Coordinates of C-alpha atoms and ligand atoms in Angstrom, one line a residue:
Chain A
M53 CA 29.1 -26.0 -28.4
K54 CA 29.6 -25.1 -24.7
A55 CA 26.5 -22.9 -24.7
K56 CA 24.5 -25.8 -26.1
T57 CA 25.7 -28.2 -23.4
A58 CA 24.8 -25.8 -20.7
D59 CA 21.5 -25.3 -22.3
R60 CA 20.8 -29.1 -22.4
I61 CA 21.8 -29.4 -18.7
A62 CA 19.6 -26.6 -17.7
I63 CA 16.7 -28.1 -19.6
A64 CA 17.3 -31.5 -18.1
V65 CA 17.3 -30.0 -14.6
I66 CA 14.1 -28.1 -15.1
V67 CA 12.4 -31.1 -16.6
A68 CA 13.5 -33.2 -13.7
I69 CA 12.2 -30.7 -11.1
A70 CA 8.9 -30.5 -13.0
C71 CA 8.6 -34.3 -13.1
L72 CA 9.3 -34.5 -9.4
I73 CA 6.7 -31.9 -8.5
M74 CA 4.2 -33.7 -10.8
A75 CA 5.0 -37.0 -9.1
V76 CA 4.6 -35.7 -5.6
L77 CA 1.3 -34.1 -6.6
A78 CA 0.1 -37.2 -8.3
A79 CA 1.1 -39.4 -5.4
L80 CA -0.7 -37.1 -2.9
L81 CA -3.9 -36.9 -5.0
G82 CA -3.8 -40.6 -5.7
Y83 CA -3.4 -41.5 -2.0
L84 CA -6.2 -39.2 -0.9
L85 CA -8.5 -40.3 -3.6
F86 CA -7.6 -44.0 -3.2
R87 CA -8.4 -43.8 0.5
G88 CA -11.5 -41.8 0.2
V89 CA -13.3 -42.5 -3.0
S90 CA -14.6 -45.9 -2.0
H91 CA -16.4 -44.3 0.9
I92 CA -18.3 -41.8 -1.2
S93 CA -21.9 -42.6 -1.9
L94 CA -25.1 -40.7 -2.3
H95 CA -26.0 -41.6 1.3
F96 CA -22.6 -40.2 2.5
L97 CA -23.0 -37.0 0.5
T98 CA -26.5 -36.3 1.8
S99 CA -26.9 -37.6 5.3
E100 CA -26.3 -35.9 8.7
P101 CA -23.0 -36.4 10.5
E102 CA -23.1 -38.8 13.5
T103 CA -21.2 -38.1 16.7
I104 CA -20.8 -41.5 18.2
K105 CA -22.4 -44.0 15.8
T106 CA -21.0 -45.3 12.5
G107 CA -22.6 -44.4 9.2
G108 CA -22.5 -40.6 9.5
G109 CA -22.5 -38.4 6.3
I110 CA -21.4 -35.0 5.3
G111 CA -24.6 -33.5 3.9
P112 CA -24.9 -30.3 6.0
P113 CA -21.2 -29.5 6.0
L114 CA -21.0 -29.9 2.2
F115 CA -24.0 -27.6 1.8
N116 CA -22.5 -25.1 4.3
S117 CA -19.3 -25.0 2.3
I118 CA -21.1 -24.3 -1.0
F119 CA -23.4 -21.7 0.6
L120 CA -20.5 -20.0 2.3
L121 CA -18.6 -19.9 -0.9
V122 CA -21.5 -18.3 -2.7
L123 CA -21.9 -15.7 0.0
T124 CA -18.2 -14.9 0.0
M125 CA -18.1 -14.5 -3.7
I126 CA -21.2 -12.3 -3.7
I127 CA -19.3 -9.9 -1.5
T128 CA -15.8 -10.4 -2.9
V129 CA -16.4 -10.3 -6.7
P130 CA -18.1 -6.9 -7.1
L131 CA -15.8 -5.2 -4.5
G132 CA -12.7 -6.9 -6.0
L133 CA -13.6 -6.0 -9.6
G134 CA -14.4 -2.4 -8.7
A135 CA -11.3 -1.9 -6.7
G136 CA -9.1 -3.7 -9.3
I137 CA -10.5 -1.5 -12.1
Y138 CA -10.0 1.6 -10.0
M139 CA -6.4 0.7 -9.2
S140 CA -5.5 -0.1 -12.7
E141 CA -7.4 2.6 -14.6
Y142 CA -8.3 5.5 -12.4
A143 CA -5.9 5.7 -9.4
R144 CA -3.1 8.1 -10.0
A145 CA 0.4 6.9 -9.2
N146 CA 1.2 8.5 -5.9
R147 CA 2.0 7.7 -2.3
V148 CA -1.6 6.9 -1.4
T149 CA -2.0 4.3 -4.1
D150 CA 1.4 2.9 -3.4
F151 CA 0.4 2.5 0.2
I152 CA -2.9 0.8 -0.8
R153 CA -0.9 -1.6 -2.9
L154 CA 1.4 -2.4 0.0
V155 CA -1.6 -3.1 2.2
I156 CA -3.1 -5.4 -0.4
E157 CA 0.2 -7.3 -0.6
V158 CA 0.4 -7.7 3.2
L159 CA -3.2 -8.6 3.5
S160 CA -3.0 -11.3 0.9
S161 CA -0.1 -13.0 2.7
F162 CA -1.7 -13.0 6.1
P163 CA -1.9 -16.4 7.9
S164 CA -5.5 -17.4 7.7
I165 CA -5.7 -18.2 11.5
V166 CA -4.9 -14.5 12.1
V167 CA -7.7 -13.5 9.8
G168 CA -9.9 -15.8 11.7
L169 CA -9.0 -14.1 15.0
F170 CA -9.5 -10.7 13.4
G171 CA -13.0 -11.9 12.3
L172 CA -13.7 -13.1 15.8
L173 CA -12.9 -9.7 17.3
V174 CA -14.5 -7.6 14.6
F175 CA -17.4 -9.4 13.1
V176 CA -18.4 -11.9 15.7
Q177 CA -17.9 -9.7 18.8
F178 CA -17.8 -6.1 17.9
F179 CA -20.5 -6.2 15.3
H180 CA -22.5 -8.9 17.2
L181 CA -22.8 -11.1 14.2
K182 CA -22.0 -14.1 16.4
Y183 CA -20.7 -17.3 15.0
S184 CA -22.5 -17.2 11.7
L185 CA -22.1 -17.8 8.0
I186 CA -22.0 -14.0 7.4
S187 CA -19.1 -13.6 9.9
G188 CA -17.3 -16.4 8.1
A189 CA -18.0 -14.9 4.7
L190 CA -16.7 -11.5 5.8
A191 CA -13.6 -13.1 7.3
L192 CA -13.0 -15.0 4.0
T193 CA -13.5 -11.7 2.2
V194 CA -10.7 -10.1 4.2
F195 CA -8.3 -12.6 2.8
N196 CA -9.8 -13.1 -0.6
L197 CA -10.4 -9.5 -1.5
P198 CA -6.7 -8.6 -1.9
L199 CA -6.3 -11.5 -4.3
M200 CA -9.3 -10.5 -6.2
V201 CA -8.1 -6.9 -6.6
R202 CA -4.8 -8.1 -7.8
I203 CA -6.2 -10.5 -10.3
T204 CA -8.4 -7.8 -11.7
E205 CA -5.7 -5.2 -11.8
Q206 CA -3.3 -7.5 -13.5
A207 CA -5.9 -8.7 -16.0
I208 CA -6.8 -5.1 -17.0
R209 CA -3.2 -4.0 -17.1
G210 CA -2.4 -6.9 -19.4
V211 CA -4.7 -5.6 -22.1
P212 CA -2.5 -4.1 -24.8
R213 CA -2.4 -0.3 -24.9
E214 CA -3.4 -0.1 -28.5
Q215 CA -6.7 -1.8 -27.7
K216 CA -7.6 0.8 -25.1
E217 CA -6.5 3.6 -27.4
A218 CA -8.6 2.1 -30.3
G219 CA -11.7 2.3 -28.1
L220 CA -10.9 5.9 -27.0
A221 CA -10.1 7.0 -30.5
L222 CA -13.6 6.0 -31.6
G223 CA -14.9 8.5 -29.2
L224 CA -15.9 6.0 -26.5
S225 CA -15.9 7.2 -22.9
H226 CA -13.2 5.8 -20.7
W227 CA -15.7 3.7 -18.7
K228 CA -17.3 2.3 -21.9
T229 CA -13.8 1.4 -23.2
I230 CA -13.0 -0.4 -19.9
R231 CA -16.4 -2.2 -19.9
S232 CA -16.6 -3.2 -23.6
V233 CA -13.0 -3.5 -24.7
M234 CA -10.7 -4.1 -21.8
L235 CA -12.9 -6.2 -19.4
P236 CA -13.8 -8.7 -22.1
M237 CA -10.2 -9.1 -23.0
G238 CA -9.2 -9.5 -19.4
F239 CA -12.1 -11.7 -18.7
P240 CA -10.5 -15.2 -19.1
N241 CA -7.8 -14.2 -16.6
I242 CA -10.3 -12.7 -14.2
M243 CA -12.4 -15.8 -14.5
T244 CA -9.6 -18.2 -13.9
G245 CA -8.3 -16.1 -11.0
T246 CA -11.7 -15.8 -9.4
I247 CA -12.3 -19.6 -9.5
L248 CA -8.9 -20.3 -8.2
A249 CA -9.6 -17.9 -5.4
A250 CA -12.9 -19.7 -4.8
G251 CA -11.0 -23.0 -4.5
R252 CA -9.0 -21.4 -1.8
V253 CA -12.1 -20.3 0.0
F254 CA -13.6 -23.7 -0.3
G255 CA -10.7 -25.5 1.3
E256 CA -10.2 -22.9 4.1
A257 CA -10.7 -24.1 7.7
A258 CA -8.5 -22.0 10.0
A259 CA -10.2 -18.6 9.2
L260 CA -13.6 -20.2 9.9
L261 CA -13.1 -21.9 13.3
F262 CA -13.8 -18.7 15.2
T263 CA -16.1 -17.0 12.7
A264 CA -18.5 -19.4 11.1
G265 CA -18.2 -21.7 14.0
M266 CA -17.6 -25.4 14.5
S267 CA -21.1 -26.7 14.6
S268 CA -24.4 -26.3 12.8
P269 CA -27.9 -26.2 14.2
R270 CA -30.1 -29.0 13.0
L271 CA -31.1 -28.0 9.6
N272 CA -34.4 -28.5 8.1
F273 CA -33.8 -28.9 4.4
S274 CA -37.5 -28.4 3.6
D275 CA -37.5 -24.9 5.1
W276 CA -36.0 -22.4 2.6
N277 CA -37.1 -19.2 4.4
P278 CA -33.8 -17.4 5.1
T279 CA -35.1 -15.8 8.3
H280 CA -35.8 -19.1 10.1
L281 CA -33.0 -20.3 12.3
S282 CA -33.2 -23.9 11.1
S283 CA -33.3 -22.9 7.4
P284 CA -30.2 -23.8 5.5
L285 CA -30.3 -20.5 3.8
N286 CA -30.2 -18.4 6.9
P287 CA -26.9 -16.5 6.7
F288 CA -27.0 -15.6 10.4
R289 CA -26.8 -19.2 11.7
P290 CA -23.5 -20.9 12.7
A291 CA -22.2 -23.3 10.2
E292 CA -19.6 -26.0 10.1
T293 CA -18.0 -26.3 6.7
L294 CA -16.6 -29.4 5.1
A295 CA -13.0 -28.4 5.8
V296 CA -13.8 -27.6 9.4
H297 CA -15.7 -30.9 9.7
I298 CA -12.7 -32.8 8.5
W299 CA -10.5 -31.1 11.0
K300 CA -13.0 -31.8 13.8
I301 CA -13.5 -35.5 13.2
N302 CA -9.8 -36.0 12.8
S303 CA -9.0 -34.3 16.0
E304 CA -11.9 -35.2 18.2
G305 CA -14.2 -37.6 16.3
L306 CA -15.7 -40.3 18.5
A307 CA -17.5 -42.3 15.8
P308 CA -15.7 -45.6 15.1
D309 CA -15.6 -44.9 11.4
A310 CA -14.1 -41.4 11.9
P311 CA -11.0 -42.1 9.8
E312 CA -13.0 -43.3 6.9
I313 CA -15.3 -40.4 7.1
A314 CA -12.4 -38.0 7.2
A315 CA -10.9 -39.8 4.2
G316 CA -14.1 -39.7 2.2
A317 CA -14.7 -36.0 3.1
S318 CA -11.2 -35.1 2.0
A319 CA -11.7 -36.9 -1.3
V320 CA -14.9 -34.9 -1.8
L321 CA -13.1 -31.7 -1.0
I322 CA -10.2 -32.4 -3.4
I323 CA -12.5 -33.5 -6.2
I324 CA -14.5 -30.3 -5.9
V325 CA -11.4 -28.1 -5.8
L326 CA -10.1 -29.9 -8.8
L327 CA -13.4 -29.4 -10.6
F328 CA -13.1 -25.7 -9.8
N329 CA -9.6 -25.6 -11.4
F330 CA -10.4 -27.4 -14.6
G331 CA -13.8 -25.7 -14.8
A332 CA -12.1 -22.3 -14.5
R333 CA -9.8 -22.9 -17.4
W334 CA -12.5 -24.4 -19.6
L335 CA -15.1 -21.7 -18.8
G336 CA -12.5 -18.9 -19.2
R337 CA -11.6 -20.1 -22.6
A338 CA -15.1 -20.8 -23.7
I339 CA -16.3 -17.3 -22.8
Y340 CA -13.3 -15.7 -24.3
R341 CA -14.1 -17.5 -27.6
K342 CA -17.7 -16.4 -27.5
F343 CA -16.6 -12.7 -26.9
T344 CA -14.0 -12.7 -29.6
A345 CA -15.8 -14.8 -32.2
T346 CA -12.7 -17.0 -32.6
K347 CA -13.4 -20.6 -33.4
Chain B
M194 CA -5.5 24.7 -51.2
S195 CA -9.1 24.3 -50.0
E196 CA -10.3 25.4 -46.6
T197 CA -8.3 24.7 -43.5
A198 CA -9.4 21.7 -41.6
F199 CA -7.4 22.5 -38.5
Y200 CA -4.1 24.0 -37.4
T201 CA -1.7 24.0 -34.5
K202 CA -0.1 27.0 -33.0
D203 CA 3.2 26.8 -31.0
L204 CA 2.4 23.2 -29.9
S205 CA 4.9 21.8 -27.4
V206 CA 4.8 18.5 -25.7
F207 CA 6.9 17.6 -22.7
Y208 CA 7.5 14.2 -21.2
G209 CA 8.5 15.2 -17.7
E210 CA 11.4 17.6 -18.2
K211 CA 12.1 16.5 -21.7
Q212 CA 10.6 18.5 -24.5
A213 CA 9.6 16.1 -27.3
I214 CA 8.3 18.7 -29.8
K215 CA 9.0 22.4 -29.8
K216 CA 6.5 25.0 -30.7
I217 CA 5.1 23.4 -33.8
S218 CA 2.7 25.5 -35.9
M219 CA 1.2 23.6 -38.8
D220 CA -2.0 23.9 -40.8
F221 CA -3.9 21.1 -42.5
A222 CA -6.5 21.4 -45.2
A223 CA -9.6 19.4 -45.8
R224 CA -9.2 16.8 -48.5
E225 CA -5.5 16.8 -48.2
V226 CA -2.8 14.3 -47.3
I227 CA 0.0 15.5 -45.2
A228 CA 3.0 13.4 -44.6
L229 CA 5.2 13.7 -41.5
I230 CA 8.7 12.5 -42.0
G231 CA 11.9 12.6 -40.0
P232 CA 14.4 10.4 -38.2
S233 CA 13.3 8.1 -35.4
G234 CA 12.6 9.9 -32.1
C235 CA 12.2 13.3 -33.7
G236 CA 8.6 13.6 -32.3
K237 CA 6.3 12.6 -35.2
S238 CA 4.2 10.2 -33.2
T239 CA 4.1 12.6 -30.3
F240 CA 2.8 15.4 -32.5
L241 CA 0.3 13.1 -34.2
R242 CA -1.0 11.8 -30.9
S243 CA -1.5 15.2 -29.4
L244 CA -3.9 16.1 -32.2
N245 CA -6.6 13.8 -30.7
R246 CA -5.3 14.3 -27.1
M247 CA -4.2 10.6 -27.0
N248 CA -1.1 11.7 -25.2
D249 CA -3.3 12.6 -22.2
L250 CA -3.1 8.9 -21.3
I251 CA 0.6 9.1 -20.6
A252 CA 1.5 10.0 -17.0
G253 CA 3.7 13.0 -16.6
V254 CA 3.0 14.5 -20.1
R255 CA 2.5 18.3 -20.4
I256 CA 1.1 19.9 -23.6
E257 CA 1.4 23.6 -24.3
G258 CA 0.1 25.6 -27.2
E259 CA -3.1 25.6 -29.3
I260 CA -4.8 23.1 -31.6
W261 CA -7.7 24.8 -33.5
I262 CA -10.4 22.6 -34.9
G263 CA -13.7 24.0 -36.1
G264 CA -13.2 27.4 -34.4
R265 CA -12.3 25.8 -31.0
N266 CA -9.0 25.4 -29.3
I267 CA -9.2 21.7 -28.3
N268 CA -6.0 21.8 -26.2
H269 CA -8.0 23.2 -23.3
P270 CA -9.0 21.5 -20.1
G271 CA -12.7 22.1 -20.7
T272 CA -12.7 20.2 -24.1
D273 CA -15.0 17.2 -24.4
V274 CA -12.2 14.8 -25.5
V275 CA -14.7 12.0 -26.1
R276 CA -16.6 14.1 -28.6
L277 CA -13.4 15.4 -30.1
R278 CA -12.0 11.9 -30.8
Q279 CA -15.1 10.9 -32.6
N280 CA -14.2 13.5 -35.2
I281 CA -10.7 12.3 -35.5
G282 CA -10.0 8.7 -36.6
M283 CA -6.7 7.0 -35.7
V284 CA -4.8 4.2 -37.3
W285 CA -1.7 2.6 -35.6
Q286 CA 1.4 1.0 -36.8
R287 CA 0.3 -2.4 -35.7
A288 CA -3.2 -3.3 -36.7
N289 CA -5.3 -3.5 -33.5
P290 CA -8.7 -4.8 -34.3
F291 CA -10.9 -5.5 -31.3
H292 CA -11.0 -9.2 -30.4
K293 CA -14.5 -9.4 -31.9
S294 CA -16.1 -10.3 -35.1
I295 CA -15.5 -8.3 -38.3
Y296 CA -19.0 -7.0 -38.1
E297 CA -18.7 -6.0 -34.4
N298 CA -15.5 -4.2 -35.0
I299 CA -17.2 -1.8 -37.3
V300 CA -20.5 -1.3 -35.6
F301 CA -18.9 -0.9 -32.2
G302 CA -18.4 2.8 -32.5
P303 CA -21.7 3.8 -34.3
R304 CA -23.7 1.7 -31.9
Y305 CA -22.2 3.4 -28.9
H306 CA -23.0 6.8 -30.5
G307 CA -26.6 5.8 -30.7
I308 CA -27.4 3.9 -33.9
R309 CA -29.4 0.8 -32.9
D310 CA -31.3 0.1 -36.1
K311 CA -29.9 -3.2 -37.5
R312 CA -30.5 -2.1 -41.1
K313 CA -28.6 1.1 -40.6
L314 CA -25.7 -0.7 -39.0
D315 CA -25.6 -3.2 -41.8
E316 CA -25.4 -0.3 -44.2
I317 CA -22.6 1.3 -42.3
V318 CA -20.7 -2.0 -42.3
E319 CA -21.1 -2.4 -46.1
R320 CA -20.2 1.2 -46.8
C321 CA -17.1 1.2 -44.7
L322 CA -15.9 -2.1 -45.9
R323 CA -16.4 -1.1 -49.5
K324 CA -14.5 2.1 -48.9
T325 CA -11.6 0.2 -47.7
A326 CA -11.9 -2.4 -50.5
L327 CA -12.5 -5.1 -48.0
W328 CA -16.1 -5.9 -48.8
D329 CA -15.5 -8.6 -51.4
E330 CA -12.9 -10.3 -49.4
V331 CA -14.9 -10.6 -46.2
K332 CA -18.6 -10.3 -47.0
D333 CA -19.1 -14.0 -46.4
R334 CA -17.6 -14.1 -43.0
L335 CA -18.7 -10.9 -41.3
N336 CA -19.3 -12.8 -38.1
G337 CA -16.0 -14.5 -38.2
S338 CA -13.2 -13.2 -35.9
A339 CA -11.3 -10.1 -37.1
L340 CA -8.1 -11.8 -35.8
A341 CA -8.4 -14.4 -38.6
L342 CA -7.7 -11.8 -41.2
S343 CA -4.3 -11.2 -42.7
G344 CA -2.2 -8.3 -41.4
G345 CA -3.0 -6.1 -44.4
Q346 CA -6.7 -6.9 -44.1
Q347 CA -6.7 -6.2 -40.4
Q348 CA -5.1 -2.8 -41.0
R349 CA -7.8 -2.0 -43.6
L350 CA -10.5 -3.2 -41.2
C351 CA -9.0 -0.8 -38.6
I352 CA -9.4 2.0 -41.1
A353 CA -12.9 0.9 -41.8
R354 CA -13.6 0.9 -38.1
S355 CA -12.5 4.5 -37.7
L356 CA -14.5 5.6 -40.7
A357 CA -17.7 4.1 -39.2
V358 CA -18.0 7.0 -36.7
Q359 CA -17.8 9.6 -39.5
P360 CA -14.7 11.5 -38.6
S361 CA -13.4 14.3 -40.8
I362 CA -9.7 13.8 -40.0
L363 CA -7.7 10.6 -40.1
L364 CA -4.4 10.3 -38.2
M365 CA -2.2 7.4 -39.4
D366 CA 1.0 6.5 -37.6
E367 CA 3.2 4.4 -40.0
P368 CA 0.1 2.4 -41.1
A369 CA 1.9 0.3 -43.7
S370 CA 5.3 -0.2 -42.1
A371 CA 4.4 -3.7 -40.8
L372 CA 2.9 -4.8 -44.1
D373 CA 4.1 -6.6 -47.3
P374 CA 4.4 -4.6 -50.6
V375 CA 1.1 -5.7 -51.9
S376 CA -0.8 -4.7 -48.8
T377 CA 1.2 -1.5 -48.6
A378 CA 0.1 -0.6 -52.2
K379 CA -3.5 -1.3 -51.2
I380 CA -3.3 1.0 -48.2
E381 CA -1.7 3.7 -50.4
E382 CA -4.5 3.4 -53.0
L383 CA -6.9 3.6 -50.2
I384 CA -5.4 6.8 -48.9
A385 CA -5.6 8.3 -52.3
E386 CA -9.3 7.4 -52.4
L387 CA -10.1 8.6 -48.9
K388 CA -8.5 11.9 -49.6
K389 CA -11.7 12.9 -51.5
E390 CA -13.5 13.1 -48.2
Y391 CA -11.0 13.3 -45.4
C392 CA -8.0 15.3 -44.2
I393 CA -5.3 12.6 -43.6
V394 CA -2.1 13.1 -41.6
I395 CA 0.3 10.2 -42.1
V396 CA 3.6 9.5 -40.4
T397 CA 5.9 7.4 -42.6
H398 CA 9.5 6.4 -42.8
N399 CA 9.1 5.5 -46.4
M400 CA 10.2 8.4 -48.6
Y401 CA 8.7 6.9 -51.7
Q402 CA 5.4 6.5 -49.9
A403 CA 5.4 10.1 -48.7
A404 CA 6.2 11.3 -52.2
R405 CA 3.5 9.1 -53.7
V406 CA 0.6 9.7 -51.4
S407 CA 1.0 13.2 -49.9
D408 CA 0.2 16.7 -51.1
R409 CA 2.4 18.4 -48.5
T410 CA 5.2 17.1 -46.3
G411 CA 6.5 18.2 -43.0
F412 CA 10.1 17.4 -42.0
F413 CA 10.7 17.0 -38.3
L414 CA 14.1 17.0 -36.7
M415 CA 14.7 16.7 -33.0
G416 CA 11.4 18.1 -32.1
D417 CA 11.4 21.0 -34.6
L418 CA 9.4 21.3 -37.7
V419 CA 12.3 22.1 -40.0
E420 CA 10.4 22.5 -43.3
Y421 CA 6.8 22.2 -44.3
D422 CA 6.0 22.6 -48.0
N423 CA 4.4 21.0 -51.1
T424 CA 5.6 17.4 -51.3
Q425 CA 7.0 17.9 -54.7
K426 CA 9.1 20.9 -53.6
I427 CA 10.3 19.0 -50.6
F428 CA 11.5 16.1 -52.6
T429 CA 12.9 17.9 -55.5
N430 CA 14.1 21.2 -54.2
P431 CA 14.1 21.5 -50.4
S432 CA 15.1 24.8 -49.1
N433 CA 16.7 23.4 -45.9
R434 CA 20.0 21.6 -45.9
S435 CA 19.1 19.0 -43.4
T436 CA 15.9 18.2 -45.3
D437 CA 17.9 17.5 -48.3
D438 CA 20.3 15.4 -46.4
Y439 CA 17.5 13.3 -44.9
I440 CA 15.5 12.7 -48.0
S441 CA 18.6 11.8 -50.0
G442 CA 19.5 9.3 -47.3
R443 CA 22.6 11.0 -46.1
F444 CA 21.6 10.5 -42.5
G445 CA 18.8 9.2 -40.3
Ligands
LIG136 N1 5.8 7.9 -23.2 C1 6.9 8.6 -23.3 N2 7.6 8.9 -22.2 C2 8.8 9.6 -22.3 N3 9.3 9.9 -23.4 C3 8.7 9.6 -24.6 C4 7.5 8.9 -24.6 N4 7.1 8.7 -25.9 C5 8.1 9.3 -26.6 N5 9.1 9.8 -25.9 C6 10.3 10.5 -26.4 O1 9.9 11.6 -27.1 C7 10.7 11.7 -28.3 C8 9.8 11.6 -29.5 O2 9.2 10.3 -29.6 P1 8.2 9.9 -30.8 O3 7.7 8.6 -30.5 O4 7.2 11.0 -31.0 O5 9.2 9.8 -32.0 P2 8.9 9.4 -33.5 O6 9.3 10.5 -34.4 O7 7.5 8.9 -33.7 O8 9.9 8.2 -33.7 P3 9.7 6.8 -34.5 O9 9.9 7.3 -35.9 O10 10.8 6.0 -34.0 O11 8.3 6.3 -34.3 C9 11.7 10.5 -28.2 O12 12.9 11.1 -27.8 C10 11.1 9.6 -27.2 O13 12.1 9.0 -26.5
LIG137 MG1 6.6 7.0 -34.0

């Protein structure tokens, strides 16, 4: 009887906390969307920002954010997958791997502004990459890679041992077993984790202030040759991302409609991150179903 | 008995400092079923899993002694384990089909070993499923998920999967202990059938099962092979006192 009462109280407390968190989240999202959505239009999404006039848009920052995300993921995903597989399947348990794991932990909890300063010293100055998308992507890699490694390692470790043994017992090589048995089973988790990591990258500002820079050159959206300075695809040009743009107009925006633009841009940012989250789950499940032939 | 399929000589396995099996010497004939019995923790699984070097996966394990298969000691660092394992099928206590379709589960091994021809693969699928008496039950849903099968069907699918790479030895670790009586009976029938072609080593806690399916029985106790003889002899007239105690249920 007593245990039952305690049980009920515990459940009530947990439900209450969950509801509170949900409410705060809903309120926050509702407020940001309510303030911003009315400002979103095709013109707003595609036109250039204005410094002193009203009617500026977020076209280039939005493009920069997406492009930077793609660049970062191109670097992060293969490295993270490789390292994660290595850590879970090949690395022997010894001091060196323990140390690597510690470094990964520490790295993934670094404040992003510190990562930004590190990027400034190493990529921007030491390697002369200047303020550029590539510097930004490398800085973001520094703080995304540990996450990616951990996601992969945990996903692979989560595969039941009998599945791995079943592969090996058929005379498959270790690598083939990883590739065809373990990776597909861990895939939904890797996918979800990757897209969540991508969401983090998309919303990041602090690490980019001193690496990708706070302004973009005038972009010519009809020039897709990545070697031209005004080409949007040039990875060596400076680029102001959406999150940085929001920060900038909020702190030093001169345009009379700066608050509205910030609100609209924030709403766009949130909508995209939300899309990432739901898309991640949906895609992870869909691909898992395809791999496993479950209905 | 017919020709020897393989044998072990003074095989010992250590987990760290702890010795799990002690100098086991055992021989196994082709077309024979050998049951391994003994109380929990006596080292049956450990012994079985060293036969296809599956214990290599466990960190801190050390294996001493010899395992001779086809004129070669496979307990040797230079052994091509991948090749070796192709020759030795394995079935686990819990059915572990791949999370793929029934068809894919079976062709997975053969395809990796170089068979690409769709007709050949289809043939293999049918042959293996017929051998495991599963064909009639699943032939209409070969592309359906293996996970949608019942526990007993999944276990037979796992046996079919291991047959697909044409092993000559099958290792089974309590293959029916998680199944209902009907599925268990099917697995036992299957073992009797497969015996015509394979050497089967089966670990079981079910004395009746051991008595029903096996030709010879080995009794393990705390890492030792206490007695190894014809099943009939073991169950009617064991020469060792502790074997007698165990099979008559006086301990364990
Ligand atoms: N991975 C491992 N690490 C350390 N010790 C182990 C490991 N696996 C088994 N052992 C030990 O080795 C001994 C033999 O274990 P094993 O699993 O071979 O027994 P078993 O006869 O198969 O038992 P059961 O009938 O319960 O399956 C046990 O004492 C067990 O605790
Ligand atoms: Mg066991």
